[in-house]
Backbone as a ProteinNet text record, in pm:
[ID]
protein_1_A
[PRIMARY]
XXXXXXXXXXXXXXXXXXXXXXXXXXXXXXXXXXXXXXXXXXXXXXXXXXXXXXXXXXXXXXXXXXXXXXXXXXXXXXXXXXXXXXXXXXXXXXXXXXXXXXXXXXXXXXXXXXXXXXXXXXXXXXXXXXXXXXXXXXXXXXXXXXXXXXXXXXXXXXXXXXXXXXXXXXXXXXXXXXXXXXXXXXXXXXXXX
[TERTIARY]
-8329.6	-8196.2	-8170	-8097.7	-8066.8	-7978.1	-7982.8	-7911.9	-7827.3	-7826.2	-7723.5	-7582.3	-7498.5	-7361.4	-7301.6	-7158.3	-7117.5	-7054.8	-7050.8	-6983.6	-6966.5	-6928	-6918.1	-6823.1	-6723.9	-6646.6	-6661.3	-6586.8	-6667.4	-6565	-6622.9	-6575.6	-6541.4	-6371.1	-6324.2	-6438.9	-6379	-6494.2	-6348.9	-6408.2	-6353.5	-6269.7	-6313.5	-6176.8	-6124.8	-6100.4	-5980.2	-5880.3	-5923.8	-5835.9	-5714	-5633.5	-5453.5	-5571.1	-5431.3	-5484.6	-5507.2	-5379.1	-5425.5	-5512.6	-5594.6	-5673.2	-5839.9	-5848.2	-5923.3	-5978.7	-5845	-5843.1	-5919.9	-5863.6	-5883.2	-6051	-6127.6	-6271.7	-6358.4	-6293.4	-6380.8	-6405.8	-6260.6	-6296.8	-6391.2	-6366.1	-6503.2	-6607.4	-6640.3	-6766.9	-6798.2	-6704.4	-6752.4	-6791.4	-6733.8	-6743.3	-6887.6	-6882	-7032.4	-7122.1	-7144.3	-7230.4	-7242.7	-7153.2	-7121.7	-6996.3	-6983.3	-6877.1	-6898.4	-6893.3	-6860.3	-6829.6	-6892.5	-6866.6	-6737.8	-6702	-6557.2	-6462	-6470.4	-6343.8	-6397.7	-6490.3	-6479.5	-6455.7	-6490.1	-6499	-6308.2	-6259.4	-6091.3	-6015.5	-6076.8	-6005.2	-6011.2	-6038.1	-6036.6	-5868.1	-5807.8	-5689.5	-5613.4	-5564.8	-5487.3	-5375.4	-5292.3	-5134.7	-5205.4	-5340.1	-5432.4	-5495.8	-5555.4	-5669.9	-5545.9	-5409.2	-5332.6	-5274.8	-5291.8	-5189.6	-5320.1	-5439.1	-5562.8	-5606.1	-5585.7	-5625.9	-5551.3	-5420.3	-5292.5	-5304.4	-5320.3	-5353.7	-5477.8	-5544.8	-5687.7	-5669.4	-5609.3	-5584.8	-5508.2	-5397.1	-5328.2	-5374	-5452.4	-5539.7	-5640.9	-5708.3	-5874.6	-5863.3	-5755	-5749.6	-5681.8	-5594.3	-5510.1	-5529	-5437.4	-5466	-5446.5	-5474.3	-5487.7	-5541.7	-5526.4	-5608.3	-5737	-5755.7	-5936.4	-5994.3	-6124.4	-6142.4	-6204.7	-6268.7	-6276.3	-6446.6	-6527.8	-6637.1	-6617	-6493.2	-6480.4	-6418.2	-6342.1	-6284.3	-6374.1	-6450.3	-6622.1	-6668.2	-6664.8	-6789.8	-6690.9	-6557.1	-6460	-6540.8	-6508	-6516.1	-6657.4	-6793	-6926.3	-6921.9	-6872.4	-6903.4	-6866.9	-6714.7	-6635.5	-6664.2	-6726.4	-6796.7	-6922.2	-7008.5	-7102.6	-7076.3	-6997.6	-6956.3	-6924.5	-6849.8	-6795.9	-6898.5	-7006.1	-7089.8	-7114.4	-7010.2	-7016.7	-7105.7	-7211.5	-7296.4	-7289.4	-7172.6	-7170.1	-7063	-6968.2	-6883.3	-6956.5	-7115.3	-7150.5	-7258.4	-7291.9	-7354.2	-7311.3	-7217.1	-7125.1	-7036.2	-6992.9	-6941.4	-7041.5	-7194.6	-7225.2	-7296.9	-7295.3	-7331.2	-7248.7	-7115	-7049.8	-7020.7	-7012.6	-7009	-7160.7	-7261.5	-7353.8	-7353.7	-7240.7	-7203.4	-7146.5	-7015.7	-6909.2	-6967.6	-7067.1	-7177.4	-7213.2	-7285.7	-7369.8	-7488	-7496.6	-7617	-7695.5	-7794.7	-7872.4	-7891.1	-7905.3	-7882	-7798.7	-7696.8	-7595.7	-7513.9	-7533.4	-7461.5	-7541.3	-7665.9	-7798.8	-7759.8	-7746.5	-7688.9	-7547.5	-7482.1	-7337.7	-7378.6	-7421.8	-7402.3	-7512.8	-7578.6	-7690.7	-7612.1	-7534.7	-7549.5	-7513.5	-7334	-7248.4	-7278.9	-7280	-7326.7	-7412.8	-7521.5	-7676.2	-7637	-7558	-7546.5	-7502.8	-7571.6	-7559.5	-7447.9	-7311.4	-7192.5	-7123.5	-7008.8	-6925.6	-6875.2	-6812.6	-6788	-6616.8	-6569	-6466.2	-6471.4	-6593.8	-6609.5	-6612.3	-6709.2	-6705.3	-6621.4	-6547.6	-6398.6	-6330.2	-6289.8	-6239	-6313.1	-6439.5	-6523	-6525	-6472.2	-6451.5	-6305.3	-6213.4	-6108.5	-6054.9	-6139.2	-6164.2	-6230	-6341.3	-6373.3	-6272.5	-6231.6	-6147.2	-6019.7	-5927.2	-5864.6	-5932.5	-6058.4	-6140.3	-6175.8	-6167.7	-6272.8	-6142.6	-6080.8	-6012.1	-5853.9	-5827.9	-5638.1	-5581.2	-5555.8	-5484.3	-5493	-5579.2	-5595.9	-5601.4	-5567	-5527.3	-5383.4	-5374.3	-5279.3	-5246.2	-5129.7	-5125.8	-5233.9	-5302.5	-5402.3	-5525.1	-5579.1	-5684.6	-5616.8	-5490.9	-5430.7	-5439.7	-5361.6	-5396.3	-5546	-5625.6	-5789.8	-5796.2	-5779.4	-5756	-5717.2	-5610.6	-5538.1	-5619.2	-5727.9	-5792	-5901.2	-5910.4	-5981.8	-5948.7	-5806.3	-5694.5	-5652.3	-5661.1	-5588.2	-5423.4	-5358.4	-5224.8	-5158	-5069.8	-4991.2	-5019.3	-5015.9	-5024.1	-5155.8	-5288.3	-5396.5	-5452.5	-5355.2	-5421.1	-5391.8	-5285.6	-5248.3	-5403.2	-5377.1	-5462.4	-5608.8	-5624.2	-5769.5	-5754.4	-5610.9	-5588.4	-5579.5	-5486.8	-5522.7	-5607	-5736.4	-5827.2	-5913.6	-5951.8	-5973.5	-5934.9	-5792.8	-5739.7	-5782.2	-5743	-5741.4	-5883.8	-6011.9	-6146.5	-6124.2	-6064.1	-6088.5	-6091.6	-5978.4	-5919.9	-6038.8	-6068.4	-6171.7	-6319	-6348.2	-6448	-6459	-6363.2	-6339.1	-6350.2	-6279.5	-6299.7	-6469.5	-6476.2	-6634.4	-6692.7	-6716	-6819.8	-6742.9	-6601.7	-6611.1	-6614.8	-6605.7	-6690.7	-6786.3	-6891.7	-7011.9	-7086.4	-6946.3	-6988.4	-7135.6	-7200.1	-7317.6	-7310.1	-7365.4	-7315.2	-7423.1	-7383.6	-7503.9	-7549.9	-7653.6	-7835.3	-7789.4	-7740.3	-7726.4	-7679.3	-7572.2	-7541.3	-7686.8	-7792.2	-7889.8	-7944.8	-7924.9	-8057.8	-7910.6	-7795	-7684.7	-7710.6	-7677	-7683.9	-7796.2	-7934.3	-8018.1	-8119.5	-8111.1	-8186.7	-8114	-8135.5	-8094.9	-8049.7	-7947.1	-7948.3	-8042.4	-8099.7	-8222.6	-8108.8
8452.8	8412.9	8267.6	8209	8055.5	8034.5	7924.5	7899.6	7798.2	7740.2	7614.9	7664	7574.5	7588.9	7638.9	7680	7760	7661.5	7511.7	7457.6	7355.9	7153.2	7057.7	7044.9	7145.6	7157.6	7259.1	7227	7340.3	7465.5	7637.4	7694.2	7729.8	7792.3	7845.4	7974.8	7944.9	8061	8184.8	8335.9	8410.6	8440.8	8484.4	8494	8404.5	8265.1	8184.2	8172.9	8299.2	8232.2	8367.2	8307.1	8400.6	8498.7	8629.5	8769.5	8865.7	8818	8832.9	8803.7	8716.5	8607.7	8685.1	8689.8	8756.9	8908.1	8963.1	9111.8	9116	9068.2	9063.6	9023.4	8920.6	8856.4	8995.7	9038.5	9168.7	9285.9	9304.9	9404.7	9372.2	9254.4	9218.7	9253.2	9177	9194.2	9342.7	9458.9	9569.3	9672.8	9626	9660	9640	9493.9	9420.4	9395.9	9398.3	9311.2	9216	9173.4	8975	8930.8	8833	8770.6	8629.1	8669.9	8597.2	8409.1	8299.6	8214.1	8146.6	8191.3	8143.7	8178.6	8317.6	8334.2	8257.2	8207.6	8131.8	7991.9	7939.1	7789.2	7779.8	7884.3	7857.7	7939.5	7973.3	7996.8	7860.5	7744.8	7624.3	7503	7587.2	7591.3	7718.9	7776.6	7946.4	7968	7849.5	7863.6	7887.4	7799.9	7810.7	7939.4	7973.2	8083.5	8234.8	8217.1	8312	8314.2	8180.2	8174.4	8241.5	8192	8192.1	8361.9	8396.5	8529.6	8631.6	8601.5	8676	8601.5	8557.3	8553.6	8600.9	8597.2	8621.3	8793.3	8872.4	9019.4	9054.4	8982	9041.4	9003.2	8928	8939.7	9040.8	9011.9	9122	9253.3	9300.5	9385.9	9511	9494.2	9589.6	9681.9	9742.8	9839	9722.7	9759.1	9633.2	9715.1	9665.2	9685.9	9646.9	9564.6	9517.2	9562	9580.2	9683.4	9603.5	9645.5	9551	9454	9533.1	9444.1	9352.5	9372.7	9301.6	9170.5	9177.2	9085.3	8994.4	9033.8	8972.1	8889.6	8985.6	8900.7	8772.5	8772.1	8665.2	8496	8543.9	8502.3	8430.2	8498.2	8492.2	8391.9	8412.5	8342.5	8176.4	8187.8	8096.6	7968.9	8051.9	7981.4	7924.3	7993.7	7896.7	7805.7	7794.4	7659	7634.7	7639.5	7499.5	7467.6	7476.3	7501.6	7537	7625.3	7644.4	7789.6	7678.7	7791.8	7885	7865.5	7950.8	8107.8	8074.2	8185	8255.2	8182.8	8261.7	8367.9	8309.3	8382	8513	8493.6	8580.1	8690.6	8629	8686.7	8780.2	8720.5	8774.7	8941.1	8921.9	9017.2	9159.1	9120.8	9199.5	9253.5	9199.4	9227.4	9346.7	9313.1	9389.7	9500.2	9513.2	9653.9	9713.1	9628.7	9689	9734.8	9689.2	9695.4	9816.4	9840.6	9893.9	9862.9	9742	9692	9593.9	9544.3	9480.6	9347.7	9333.5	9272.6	9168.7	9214.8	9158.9	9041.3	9035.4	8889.3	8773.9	8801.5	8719.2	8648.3	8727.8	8730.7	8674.8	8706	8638.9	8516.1	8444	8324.5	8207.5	8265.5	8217.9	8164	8300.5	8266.4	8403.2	8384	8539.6	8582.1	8517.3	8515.4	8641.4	8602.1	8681.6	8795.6	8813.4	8917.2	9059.4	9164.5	9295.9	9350.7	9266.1	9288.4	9372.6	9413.2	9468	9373.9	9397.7	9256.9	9237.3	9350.8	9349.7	9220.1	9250.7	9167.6	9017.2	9009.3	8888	8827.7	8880.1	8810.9	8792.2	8877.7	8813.8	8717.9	8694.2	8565.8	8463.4	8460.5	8352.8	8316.1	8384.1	8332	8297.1	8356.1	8295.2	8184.7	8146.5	7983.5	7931.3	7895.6	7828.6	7800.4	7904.9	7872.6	7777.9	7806.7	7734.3	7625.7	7575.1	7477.3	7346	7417.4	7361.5	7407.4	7445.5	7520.5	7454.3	7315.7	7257.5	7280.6	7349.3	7381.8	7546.7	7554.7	7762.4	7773.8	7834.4	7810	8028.2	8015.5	8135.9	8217.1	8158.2	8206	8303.4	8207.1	8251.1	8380.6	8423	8514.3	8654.4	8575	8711.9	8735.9	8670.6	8723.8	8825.2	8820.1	8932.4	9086.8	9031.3	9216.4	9293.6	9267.1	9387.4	9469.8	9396.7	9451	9489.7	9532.7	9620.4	9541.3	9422.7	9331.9	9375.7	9397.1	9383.4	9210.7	9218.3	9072.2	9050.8	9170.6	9164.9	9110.3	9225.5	9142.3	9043.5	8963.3	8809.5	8730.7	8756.5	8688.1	8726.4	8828.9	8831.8	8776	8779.9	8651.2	8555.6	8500.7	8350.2	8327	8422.5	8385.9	8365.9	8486.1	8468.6	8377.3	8302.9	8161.9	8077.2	8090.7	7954.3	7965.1	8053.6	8039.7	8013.6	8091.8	8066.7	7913.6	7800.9	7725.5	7628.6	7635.8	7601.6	7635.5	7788.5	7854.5	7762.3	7713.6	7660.3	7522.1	7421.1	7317	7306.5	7398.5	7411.7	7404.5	7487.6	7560.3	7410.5	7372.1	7246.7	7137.8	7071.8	6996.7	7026.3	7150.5	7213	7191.8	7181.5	7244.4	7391.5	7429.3	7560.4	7665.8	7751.3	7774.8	7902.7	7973.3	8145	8207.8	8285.8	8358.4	8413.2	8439.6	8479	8609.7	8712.2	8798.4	8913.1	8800.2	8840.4	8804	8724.8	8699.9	8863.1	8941.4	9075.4	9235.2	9189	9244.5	9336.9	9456.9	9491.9	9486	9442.3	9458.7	9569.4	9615.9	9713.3	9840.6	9973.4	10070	10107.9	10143.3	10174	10302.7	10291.2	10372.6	10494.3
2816.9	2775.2	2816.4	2733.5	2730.2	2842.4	2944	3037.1	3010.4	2908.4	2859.8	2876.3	2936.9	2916	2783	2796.3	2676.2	2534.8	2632	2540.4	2635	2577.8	2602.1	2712	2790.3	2827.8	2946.3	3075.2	3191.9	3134.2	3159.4	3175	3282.3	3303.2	3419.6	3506.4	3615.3	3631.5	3664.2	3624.1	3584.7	3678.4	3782.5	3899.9	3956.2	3884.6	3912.9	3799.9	3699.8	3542.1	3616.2	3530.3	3503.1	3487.5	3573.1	3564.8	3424.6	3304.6	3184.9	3103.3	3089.8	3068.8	3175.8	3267.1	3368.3	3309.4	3272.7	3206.5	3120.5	3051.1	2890.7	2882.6	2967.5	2970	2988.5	3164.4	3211	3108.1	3027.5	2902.6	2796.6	2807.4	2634	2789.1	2865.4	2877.5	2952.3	2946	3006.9	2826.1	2771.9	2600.7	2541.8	2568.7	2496.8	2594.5	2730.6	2869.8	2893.1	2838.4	2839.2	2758	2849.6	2773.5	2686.6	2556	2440.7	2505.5	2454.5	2513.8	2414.6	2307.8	2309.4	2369.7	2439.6	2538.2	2664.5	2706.7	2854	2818.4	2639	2620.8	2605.5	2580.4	2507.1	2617.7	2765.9	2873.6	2934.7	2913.8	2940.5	2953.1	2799.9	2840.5	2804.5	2887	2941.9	2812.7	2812.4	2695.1	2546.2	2533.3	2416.6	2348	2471.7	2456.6	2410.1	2497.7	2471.2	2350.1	2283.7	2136.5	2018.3	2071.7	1966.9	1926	2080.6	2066.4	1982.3	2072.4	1944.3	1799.2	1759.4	1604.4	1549.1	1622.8	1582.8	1581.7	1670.2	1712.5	1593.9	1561	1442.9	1292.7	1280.4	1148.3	1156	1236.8	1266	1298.9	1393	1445.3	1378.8	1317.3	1258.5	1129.8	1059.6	1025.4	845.8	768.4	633.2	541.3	360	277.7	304.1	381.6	382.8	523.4	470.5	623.3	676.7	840.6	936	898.1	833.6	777.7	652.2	606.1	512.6	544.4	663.2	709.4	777.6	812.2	920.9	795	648.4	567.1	548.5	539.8	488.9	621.8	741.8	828.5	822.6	819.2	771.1	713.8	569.2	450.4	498.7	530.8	558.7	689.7	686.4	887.7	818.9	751.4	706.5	612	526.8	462.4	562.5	664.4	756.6	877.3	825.5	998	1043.5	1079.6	1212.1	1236.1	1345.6	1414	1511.3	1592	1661	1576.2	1455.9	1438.9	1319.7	1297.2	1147.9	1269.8	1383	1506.2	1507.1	1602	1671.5	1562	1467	1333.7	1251.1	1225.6	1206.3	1264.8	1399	1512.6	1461.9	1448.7	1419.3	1303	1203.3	1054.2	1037.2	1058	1114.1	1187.2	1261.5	1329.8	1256.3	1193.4	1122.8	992.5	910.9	767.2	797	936.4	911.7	845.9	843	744.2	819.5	878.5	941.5	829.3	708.8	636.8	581.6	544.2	504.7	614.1	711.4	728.6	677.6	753.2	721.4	505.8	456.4	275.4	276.6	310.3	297.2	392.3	495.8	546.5	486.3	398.9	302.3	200.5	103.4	-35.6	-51.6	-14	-76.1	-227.2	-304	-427	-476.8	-381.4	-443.6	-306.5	-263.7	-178	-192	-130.7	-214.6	-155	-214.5	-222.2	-353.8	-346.2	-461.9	-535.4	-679.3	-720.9	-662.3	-615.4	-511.5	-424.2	-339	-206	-276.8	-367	-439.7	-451.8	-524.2	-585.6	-434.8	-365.1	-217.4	-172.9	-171.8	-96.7	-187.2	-322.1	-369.9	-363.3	-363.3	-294.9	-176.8	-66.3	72.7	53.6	-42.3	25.6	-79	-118.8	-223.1	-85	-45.5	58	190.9	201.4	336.9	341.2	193.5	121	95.1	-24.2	-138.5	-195.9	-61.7	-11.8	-160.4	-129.3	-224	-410.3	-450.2	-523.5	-586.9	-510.7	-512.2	-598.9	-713.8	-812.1	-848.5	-898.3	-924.7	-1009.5	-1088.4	-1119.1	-1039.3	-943.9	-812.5	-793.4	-752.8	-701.8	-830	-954.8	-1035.4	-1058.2	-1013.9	-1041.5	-932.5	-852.6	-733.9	-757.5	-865.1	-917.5	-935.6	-1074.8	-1089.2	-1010.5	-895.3	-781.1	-656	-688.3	-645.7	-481.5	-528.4	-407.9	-356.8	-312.7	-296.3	-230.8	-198.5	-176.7	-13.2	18.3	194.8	176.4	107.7	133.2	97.9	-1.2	-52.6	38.9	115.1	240.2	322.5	354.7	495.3	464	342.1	281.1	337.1	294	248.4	472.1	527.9	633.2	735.8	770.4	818.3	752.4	642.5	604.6	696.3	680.8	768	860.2	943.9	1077.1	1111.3	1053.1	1107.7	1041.6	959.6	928.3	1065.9	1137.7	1275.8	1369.8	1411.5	1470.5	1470.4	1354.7	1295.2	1375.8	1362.3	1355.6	1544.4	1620.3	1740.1	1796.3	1743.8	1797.7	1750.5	1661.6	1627.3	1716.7	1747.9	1838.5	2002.8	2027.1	2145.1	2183.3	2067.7	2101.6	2148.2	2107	2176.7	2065	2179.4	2179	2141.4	2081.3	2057.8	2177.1	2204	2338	2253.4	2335.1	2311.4	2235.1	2319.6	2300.5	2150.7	2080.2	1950.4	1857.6	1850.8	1760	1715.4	1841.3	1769.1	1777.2	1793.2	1774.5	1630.2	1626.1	1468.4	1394.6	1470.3	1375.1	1385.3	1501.4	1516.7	1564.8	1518.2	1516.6	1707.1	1733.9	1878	1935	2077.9	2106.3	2197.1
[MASK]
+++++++++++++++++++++++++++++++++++++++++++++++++++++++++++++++++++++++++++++++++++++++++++++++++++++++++++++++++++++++++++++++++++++++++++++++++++++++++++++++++++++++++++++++++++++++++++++++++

């Protein structure tokens, strides 16, 4: 395993961060066996990491027309147009859990396109990069292409938002530097023993 720092920036070390903040680290890493180096690179500043997380919890987390791998492939897709290596990493780790498919992130962070997606998913990943890409140009149209693949209004939002926000997410991580741990690379790809 790679010993490089998590990112251009020192991380706190864990039992000096706020006790919420502290919590919240020990649970990812009693969940996964490590902790994720964007929560130690964005416990760097405490008011931050608390605003990032709550948005990130109420897009990802909740109950939605789009389910929780679908929201990963948005993220996937979206992270590799922008770069960024550490959230098509880590994103993909999980989309891979959530798939069920050992496959499919590896295809969506390539080339959603040729990916053995629905033409459902499609049409959402082309209106996720269009928001990620090319916001300014999203016209009522983009939106009624959505209907017949039984989009609702909540969930063109929650497209159009987890876009954004990984757009932000994105933009962090690459002037970070931050590093995805070792650990998500073989995440999801092999069957658990």
């Amino acid at each position: 395993m790679s010993q490089a720092p998590a990112s251009r920036f020192p991380a706190p070390a864990i039992d000096a961060l706020p006790e919420d903040i502290r919590t919240r680290l020990l649970a990812v890493q009693e969940k996964s066996g490590f902790v994720p180096n964007v929560f130690l690179t964005l416990a760097y500043r405490p008011d931050e990491f608390r605003a990032f997380f709550a948005y990130h919890d109420a897009l990802m987390e909740k109950d939605s027309g789009l389910t929780k791998a679908e929201r990963e492939m948005i993220v996937v897709a979206t992270s590799a147009a922008n770069q960024c290596q550490y959230c098509v990493i880590a994103h993909g780790a999980i989309l891979r859990i959530r798939a069920k498919n050992p496959l499919i992130a590896d295809q969506i962070a390539v080339n959603y396109r040729k990916a053995d997606i629905t033409p459902r998913q499609k049409a959402m990943l082309d209106f996720a990069m269009k928001v990620s890409a090319d916001a300014q140009r999203v016209s009522d149209d983009d939106l009624a292409a959505l209907a017949p693949h039984g989009f609702s209004n909540d969930d063109i939002w929650d497209i159009a938002a987890i876009s954004a926000f990984f757009a932000l997410s994105n933009r962090m991580a690459n002037f970070a530097g931050m590093r995805p741990n070792d650990e998500f690379y073989l995440m999801g790809r092999l069957p658990k023993r």
